[in-house]
PDB file of C-alpha atoms in Angstrom:
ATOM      1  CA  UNK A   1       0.000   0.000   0.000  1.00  0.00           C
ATOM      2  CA  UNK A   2       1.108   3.421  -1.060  1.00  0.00           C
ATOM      3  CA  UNK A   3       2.221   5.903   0.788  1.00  0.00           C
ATOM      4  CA  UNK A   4       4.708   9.235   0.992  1.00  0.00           C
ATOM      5  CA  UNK A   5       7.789   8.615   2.476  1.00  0.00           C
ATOM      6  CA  UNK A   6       8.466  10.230   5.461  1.00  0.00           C
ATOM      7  CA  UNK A   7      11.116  12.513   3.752  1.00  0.00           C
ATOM      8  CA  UNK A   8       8.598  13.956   1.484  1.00  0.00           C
ATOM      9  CA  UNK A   9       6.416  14.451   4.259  1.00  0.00           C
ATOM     10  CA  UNK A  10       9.080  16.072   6.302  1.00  0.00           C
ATOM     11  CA  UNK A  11       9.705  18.509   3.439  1.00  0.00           C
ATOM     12  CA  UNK A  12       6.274  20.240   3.273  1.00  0.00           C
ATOM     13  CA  UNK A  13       5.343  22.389   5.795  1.00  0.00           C
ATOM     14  CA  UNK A  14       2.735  20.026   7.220  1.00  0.00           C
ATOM     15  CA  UNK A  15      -0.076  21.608   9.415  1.00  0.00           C
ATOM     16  CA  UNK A  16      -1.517  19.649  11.997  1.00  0.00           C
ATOM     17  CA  UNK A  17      -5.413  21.028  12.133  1.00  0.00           C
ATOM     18  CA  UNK A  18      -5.768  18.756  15.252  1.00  0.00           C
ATOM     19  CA  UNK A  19      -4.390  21.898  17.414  1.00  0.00           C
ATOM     20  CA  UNK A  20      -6.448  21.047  21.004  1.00  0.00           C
ATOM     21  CA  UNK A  21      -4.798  20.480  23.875  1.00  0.00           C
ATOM     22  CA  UNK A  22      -6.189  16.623  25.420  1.00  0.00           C
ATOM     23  CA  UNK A  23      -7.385  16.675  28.952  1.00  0.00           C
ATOM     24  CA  UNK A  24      -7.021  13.838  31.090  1.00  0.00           C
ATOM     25  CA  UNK A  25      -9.284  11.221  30.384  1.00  0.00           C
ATOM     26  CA  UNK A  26     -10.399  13.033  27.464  1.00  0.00           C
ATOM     27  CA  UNK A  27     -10.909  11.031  23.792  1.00  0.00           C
ATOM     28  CA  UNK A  28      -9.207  13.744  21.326  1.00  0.00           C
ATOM     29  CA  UNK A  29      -8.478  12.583  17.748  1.00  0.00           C
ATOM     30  CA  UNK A  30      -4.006  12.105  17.469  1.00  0.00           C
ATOM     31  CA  UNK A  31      -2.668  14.976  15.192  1.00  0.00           C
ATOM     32  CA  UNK A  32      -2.155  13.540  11.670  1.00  0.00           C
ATOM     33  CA  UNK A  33       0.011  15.742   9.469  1.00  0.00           C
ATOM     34  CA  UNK A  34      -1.830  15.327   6.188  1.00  0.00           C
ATOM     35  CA  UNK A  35      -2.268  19.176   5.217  1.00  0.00           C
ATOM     36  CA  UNK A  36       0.678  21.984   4.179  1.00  0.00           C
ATOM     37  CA  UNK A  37       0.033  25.455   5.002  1.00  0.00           C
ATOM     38  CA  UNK A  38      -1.860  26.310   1.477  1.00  0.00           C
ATOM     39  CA  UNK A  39      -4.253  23.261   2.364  1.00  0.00           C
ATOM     40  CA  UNK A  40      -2.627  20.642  -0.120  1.00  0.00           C
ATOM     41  CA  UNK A  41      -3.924  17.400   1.339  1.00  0.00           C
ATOM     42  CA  UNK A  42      -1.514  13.695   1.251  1.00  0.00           C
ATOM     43  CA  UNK A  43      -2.630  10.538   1.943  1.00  0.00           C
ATOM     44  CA  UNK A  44      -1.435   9.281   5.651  1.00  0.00           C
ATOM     45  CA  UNK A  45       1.115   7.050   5.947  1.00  0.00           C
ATOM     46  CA  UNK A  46       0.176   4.181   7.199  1.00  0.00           C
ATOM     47  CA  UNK A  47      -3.781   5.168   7.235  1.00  0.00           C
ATOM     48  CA  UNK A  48      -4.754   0.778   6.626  1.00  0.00           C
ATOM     49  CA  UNK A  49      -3.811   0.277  10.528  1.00  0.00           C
ATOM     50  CA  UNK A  50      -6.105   2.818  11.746  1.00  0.00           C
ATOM     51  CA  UNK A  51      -9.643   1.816  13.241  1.00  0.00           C
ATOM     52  CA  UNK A  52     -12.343   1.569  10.924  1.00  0.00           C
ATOM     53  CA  UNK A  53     -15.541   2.927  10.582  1.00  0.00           C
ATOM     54  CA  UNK A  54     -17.175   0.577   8.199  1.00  0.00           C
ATOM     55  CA  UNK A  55     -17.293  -0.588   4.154  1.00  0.00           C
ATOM     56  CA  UNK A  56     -19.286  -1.195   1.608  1.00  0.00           C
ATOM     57  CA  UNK A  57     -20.196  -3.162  -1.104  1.00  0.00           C
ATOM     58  CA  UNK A  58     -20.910  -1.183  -4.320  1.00  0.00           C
ATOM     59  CA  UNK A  59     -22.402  -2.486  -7.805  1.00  0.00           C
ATOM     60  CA  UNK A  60     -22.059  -1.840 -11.514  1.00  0.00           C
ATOM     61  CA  UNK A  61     -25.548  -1.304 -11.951  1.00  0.00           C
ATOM     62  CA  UNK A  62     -29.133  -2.818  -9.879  1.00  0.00           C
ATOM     63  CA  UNK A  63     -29.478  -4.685  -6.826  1.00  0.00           C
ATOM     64  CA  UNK A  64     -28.867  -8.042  -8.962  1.00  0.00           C
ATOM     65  CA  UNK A  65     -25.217  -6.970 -10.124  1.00  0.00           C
ATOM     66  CA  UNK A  66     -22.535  -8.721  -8.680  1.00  0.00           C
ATOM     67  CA  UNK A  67     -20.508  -6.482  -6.260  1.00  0.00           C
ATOM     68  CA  UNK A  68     -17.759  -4.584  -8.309  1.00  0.00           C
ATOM     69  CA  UNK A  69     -16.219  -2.720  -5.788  1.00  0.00           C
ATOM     70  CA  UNK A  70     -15.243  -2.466  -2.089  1.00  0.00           C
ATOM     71  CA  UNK A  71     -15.322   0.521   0.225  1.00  0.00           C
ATOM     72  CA  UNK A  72     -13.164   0.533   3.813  1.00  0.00           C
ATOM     73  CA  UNK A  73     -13.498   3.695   5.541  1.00  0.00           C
ATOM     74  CA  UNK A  74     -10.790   4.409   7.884  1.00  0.00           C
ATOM     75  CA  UNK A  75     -10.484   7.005  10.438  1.00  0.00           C
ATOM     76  CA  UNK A  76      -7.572   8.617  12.566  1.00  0.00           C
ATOM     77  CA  UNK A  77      -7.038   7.059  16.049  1.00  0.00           C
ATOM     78  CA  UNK A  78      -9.150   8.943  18.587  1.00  0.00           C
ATOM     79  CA  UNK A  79     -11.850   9.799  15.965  1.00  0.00           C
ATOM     80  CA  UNK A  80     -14.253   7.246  16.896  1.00  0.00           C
ATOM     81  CA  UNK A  81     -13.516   8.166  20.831  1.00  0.00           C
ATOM     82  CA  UNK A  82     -14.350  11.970  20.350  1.00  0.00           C
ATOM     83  CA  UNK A  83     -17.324  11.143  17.540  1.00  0.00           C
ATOM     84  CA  UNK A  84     -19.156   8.976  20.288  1.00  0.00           C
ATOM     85  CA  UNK A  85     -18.536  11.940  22.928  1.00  0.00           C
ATOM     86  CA  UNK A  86     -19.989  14.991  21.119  1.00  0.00           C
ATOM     87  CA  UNK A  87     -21.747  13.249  18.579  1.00  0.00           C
ATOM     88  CA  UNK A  88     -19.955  15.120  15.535  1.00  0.00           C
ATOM     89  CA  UNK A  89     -15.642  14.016  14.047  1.00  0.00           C
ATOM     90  CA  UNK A  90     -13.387  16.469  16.135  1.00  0.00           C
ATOM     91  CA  UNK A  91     -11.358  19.262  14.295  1.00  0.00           C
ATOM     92  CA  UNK A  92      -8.187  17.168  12.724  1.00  0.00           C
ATOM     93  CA  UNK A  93     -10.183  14.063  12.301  1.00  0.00           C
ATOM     94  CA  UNK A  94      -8.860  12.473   8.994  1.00  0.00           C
ATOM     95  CA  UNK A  95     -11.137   9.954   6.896  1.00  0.00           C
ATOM     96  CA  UNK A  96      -9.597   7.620   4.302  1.00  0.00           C
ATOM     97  CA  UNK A  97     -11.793   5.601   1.889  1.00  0.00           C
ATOM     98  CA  UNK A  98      -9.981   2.821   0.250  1.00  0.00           C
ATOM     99  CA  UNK A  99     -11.721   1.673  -3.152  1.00  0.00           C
ATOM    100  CA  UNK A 100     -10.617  -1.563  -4.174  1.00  0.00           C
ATOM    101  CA  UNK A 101     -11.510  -3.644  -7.198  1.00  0.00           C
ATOM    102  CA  UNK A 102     -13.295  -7.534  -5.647  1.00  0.00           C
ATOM    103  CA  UNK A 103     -11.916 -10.786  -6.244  1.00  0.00           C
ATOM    104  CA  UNK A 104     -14.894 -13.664  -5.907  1.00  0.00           C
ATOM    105  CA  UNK A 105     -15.384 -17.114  -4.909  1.00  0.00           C
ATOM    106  CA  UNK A 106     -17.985 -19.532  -4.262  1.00  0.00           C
ATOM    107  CA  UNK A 107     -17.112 -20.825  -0.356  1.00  0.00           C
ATOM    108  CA  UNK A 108     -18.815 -22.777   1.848  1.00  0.00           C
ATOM    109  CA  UNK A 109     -20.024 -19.773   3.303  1.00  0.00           C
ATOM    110  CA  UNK A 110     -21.343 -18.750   0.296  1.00  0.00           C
ATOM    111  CA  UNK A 111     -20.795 -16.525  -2.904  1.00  0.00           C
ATOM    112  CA  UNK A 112     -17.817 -14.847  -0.990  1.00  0.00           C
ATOM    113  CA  UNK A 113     -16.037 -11.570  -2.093  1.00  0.00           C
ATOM    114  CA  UNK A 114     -13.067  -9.932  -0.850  1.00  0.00           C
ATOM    115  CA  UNK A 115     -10.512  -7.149  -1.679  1.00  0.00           C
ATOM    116  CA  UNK A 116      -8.548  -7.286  -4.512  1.00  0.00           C
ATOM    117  CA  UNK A 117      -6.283  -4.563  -6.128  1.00  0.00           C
ATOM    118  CA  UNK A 118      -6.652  -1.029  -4.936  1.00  0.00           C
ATOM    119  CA  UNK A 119      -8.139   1.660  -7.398  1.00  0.00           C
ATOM    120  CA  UNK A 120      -8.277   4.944  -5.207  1.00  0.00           C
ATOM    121  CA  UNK A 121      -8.093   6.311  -2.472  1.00  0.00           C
ATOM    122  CA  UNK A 122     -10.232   9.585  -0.883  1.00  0.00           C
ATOM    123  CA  UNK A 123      -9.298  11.516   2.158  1.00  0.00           C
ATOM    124  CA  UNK A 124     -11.494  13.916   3.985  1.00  0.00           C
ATOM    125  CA  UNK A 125     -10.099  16.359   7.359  1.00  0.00           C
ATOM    126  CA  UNK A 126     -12.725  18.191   9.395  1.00  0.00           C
ATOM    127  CA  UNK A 127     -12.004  21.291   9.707  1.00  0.00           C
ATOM    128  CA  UNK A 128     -14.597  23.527  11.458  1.00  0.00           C
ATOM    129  CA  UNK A 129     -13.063  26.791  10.971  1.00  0.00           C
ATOM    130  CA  UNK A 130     -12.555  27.055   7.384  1.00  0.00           C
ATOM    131  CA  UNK A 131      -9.314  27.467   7.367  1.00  0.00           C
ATOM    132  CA  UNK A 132      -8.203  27.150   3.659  1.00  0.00           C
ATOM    133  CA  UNK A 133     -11.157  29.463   2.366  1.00  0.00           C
ATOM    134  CA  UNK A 134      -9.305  30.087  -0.732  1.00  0.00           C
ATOM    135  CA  UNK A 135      -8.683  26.186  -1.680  1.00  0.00           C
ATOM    136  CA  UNK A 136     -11.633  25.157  -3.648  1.00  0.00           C
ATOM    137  CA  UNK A 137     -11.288  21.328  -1.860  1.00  0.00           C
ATOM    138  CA  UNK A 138     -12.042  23.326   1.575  1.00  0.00           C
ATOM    139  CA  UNK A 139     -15.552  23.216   1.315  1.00  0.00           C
ATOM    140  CA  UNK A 140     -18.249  22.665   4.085  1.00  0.00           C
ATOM    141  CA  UNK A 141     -16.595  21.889   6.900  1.00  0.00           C
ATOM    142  CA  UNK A 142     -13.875  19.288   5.496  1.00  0.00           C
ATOM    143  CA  UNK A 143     -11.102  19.676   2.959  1.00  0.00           C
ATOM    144  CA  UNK A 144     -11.660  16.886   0.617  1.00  0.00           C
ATOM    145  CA  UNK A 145      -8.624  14.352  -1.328  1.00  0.00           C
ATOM    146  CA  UNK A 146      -8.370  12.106  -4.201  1.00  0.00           C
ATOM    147  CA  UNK A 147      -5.561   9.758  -5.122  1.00  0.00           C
ATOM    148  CA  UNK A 148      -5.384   7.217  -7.668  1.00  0.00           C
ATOM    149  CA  UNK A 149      -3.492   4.517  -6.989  1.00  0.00           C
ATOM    150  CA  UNK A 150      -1.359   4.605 -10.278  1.00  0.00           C
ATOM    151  CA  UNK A 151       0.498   7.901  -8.180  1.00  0.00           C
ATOM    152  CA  UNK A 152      -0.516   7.887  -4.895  1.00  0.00           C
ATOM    153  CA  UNK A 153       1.374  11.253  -4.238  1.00  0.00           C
ATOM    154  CA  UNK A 154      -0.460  13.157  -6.074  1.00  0.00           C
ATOM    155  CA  UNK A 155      -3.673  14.274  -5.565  1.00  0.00           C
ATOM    156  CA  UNK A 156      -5.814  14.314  -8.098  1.00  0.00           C
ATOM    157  CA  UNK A 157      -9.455  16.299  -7.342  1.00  0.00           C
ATOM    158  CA  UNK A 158      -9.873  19.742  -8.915  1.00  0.00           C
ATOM    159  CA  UNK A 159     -12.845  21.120  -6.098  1.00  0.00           C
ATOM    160  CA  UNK A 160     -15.511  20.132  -4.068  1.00  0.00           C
ATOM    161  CA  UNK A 161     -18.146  20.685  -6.375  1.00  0.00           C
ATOM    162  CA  UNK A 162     -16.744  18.967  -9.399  1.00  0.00           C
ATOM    163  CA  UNK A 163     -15.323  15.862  -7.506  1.00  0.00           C
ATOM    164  CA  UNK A 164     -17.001  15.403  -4.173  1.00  0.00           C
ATOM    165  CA  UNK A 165     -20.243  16.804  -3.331  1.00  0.00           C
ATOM    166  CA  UNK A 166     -22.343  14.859  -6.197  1.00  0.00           C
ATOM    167  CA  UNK A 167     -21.570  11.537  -3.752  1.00  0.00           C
ATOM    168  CA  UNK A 168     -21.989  12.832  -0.767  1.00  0.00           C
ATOM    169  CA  UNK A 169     -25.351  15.035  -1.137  1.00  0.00           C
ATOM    170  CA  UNK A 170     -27.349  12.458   0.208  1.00  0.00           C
ATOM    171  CA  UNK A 171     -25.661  12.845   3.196  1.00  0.00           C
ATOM    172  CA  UNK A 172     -25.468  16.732   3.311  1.00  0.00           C
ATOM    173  CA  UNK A 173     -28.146  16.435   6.729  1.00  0.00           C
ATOM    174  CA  UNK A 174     -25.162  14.683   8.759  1.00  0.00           C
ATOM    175  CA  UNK A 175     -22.390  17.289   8.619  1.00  0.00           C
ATOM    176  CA  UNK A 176     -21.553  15.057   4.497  1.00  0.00           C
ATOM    177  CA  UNK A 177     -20.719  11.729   6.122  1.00  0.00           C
ATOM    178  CA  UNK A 178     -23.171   8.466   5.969  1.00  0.00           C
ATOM    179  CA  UNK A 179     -22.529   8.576   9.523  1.00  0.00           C
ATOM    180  CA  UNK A 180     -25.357   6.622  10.058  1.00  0.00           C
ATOM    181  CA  UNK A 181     -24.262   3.406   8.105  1.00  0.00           C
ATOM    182  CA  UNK A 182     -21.001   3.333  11.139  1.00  0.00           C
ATOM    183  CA  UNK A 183     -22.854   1.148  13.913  1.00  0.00           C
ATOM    184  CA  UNK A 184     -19.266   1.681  16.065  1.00  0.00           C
ATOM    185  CA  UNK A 185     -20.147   5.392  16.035  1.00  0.00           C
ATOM    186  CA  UNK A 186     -23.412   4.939  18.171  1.00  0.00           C
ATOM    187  CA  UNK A 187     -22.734   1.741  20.496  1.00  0.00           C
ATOM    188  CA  UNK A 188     -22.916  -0.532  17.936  1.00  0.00           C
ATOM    189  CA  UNK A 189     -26.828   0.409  16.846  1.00  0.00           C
ATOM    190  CA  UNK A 190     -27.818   1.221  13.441  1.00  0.00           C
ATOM    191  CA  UNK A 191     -29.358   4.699  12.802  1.00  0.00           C
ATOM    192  CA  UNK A 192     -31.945   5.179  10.436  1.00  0.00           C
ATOM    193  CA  UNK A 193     -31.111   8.136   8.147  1.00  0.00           C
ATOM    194  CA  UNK A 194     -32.842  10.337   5.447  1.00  0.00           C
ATOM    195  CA  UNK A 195     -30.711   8.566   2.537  1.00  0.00           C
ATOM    196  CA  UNK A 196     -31.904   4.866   3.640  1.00  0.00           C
ATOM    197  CA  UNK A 197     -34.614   3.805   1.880  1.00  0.00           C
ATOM    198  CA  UNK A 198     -35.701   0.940   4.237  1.00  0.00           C
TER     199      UNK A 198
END
């Protein structure tokens, strides 16, 4: 799995937007330096060992497609501590979504599928305070990432409105996050949400 040495990292004036101070006994998201000072976003080193939130299982086209693609949402250790808390991600939170091609099988557990080769990867950071306001991939209340996984250092989204907002509309009502789907983010019980249909 990718990811920007620690050299390169070192090299850009990284920002960490995860700026409070933790008090004791306190869940605060872990500063992640994934932002320079102009708001350029990178992908986290080593962003497949954080918790997850959840994935999904996407198809090509109807309910009776086979499953095409795999989703694993990620997010930065202390994320889903401070989530459950105040009931919104922290400033600094960082979420990765790992796309991933499927490989299939039929198991004695049945038609199984499973990740296969990685296609891309996005990367959202809450950031309250709107601190890039001249960076059109700071947009409502995150600052939004693409990678592909053919370069994986360089990011590849041109705004918010062109390459991230059509997907998440649906989920505009919960601060642009299908929060809802993430039963770890409300003691393991599923949420009904305006997006779900059942």
């Amino acid at each position: 799995m990718y990811i920007v040495k620690g050299a390169m990292l070192a090299s850009i004036c990284a920002v960490t937007l995860a700026g409070c101070t933790q008090q004791a006994g306190e869940a605060m998201p872990q500063p992640i330096e994934v932002s320079d000072a102009a708001g350029a976003i990178s992908l986290p080193e080593g962003f497949d060992r954080w918790p997850t939130l959840g994935a999904w299982a996407t198809a090509s086209a109807g309910p009776d497609t086979p499953v095409n693609e795999l989703h694993t949402v990620y997010v930065s250790p202390g994320g889903i501590e401070s989530y459950r808390k105040d009931g919104v991600f922290a400033d600094g939170t960082v979420l990765v979504k790992a796309v991933s091609d499927v490989k299939a099988a039929p198991l004695t557990t049945g038609n199984a599928h499973w990740a296969a080769k990685d296609k891309v990867w996005f990367v959202m950071v809450k950031d309250s305070k709107n601190s890039h306001k001249d960076n059109p991939l700071w947009r409502e209340g995150w600052g939004w990432a693409l990678f592909d996984a053919g370069d994986p250092t360089k990011q590849v989204a041109t705004s918010f409105e062109e390459t991230c907002q059509t997907c998440h509309e649906p989920a505009k009502d919960s601060d642009w996050i299908y929060s809802a789907a993430y039963s770890v983010l409300h003691d393991g019980e599923p949420k009904k949400a305006s997006w779900d249909p059942n």
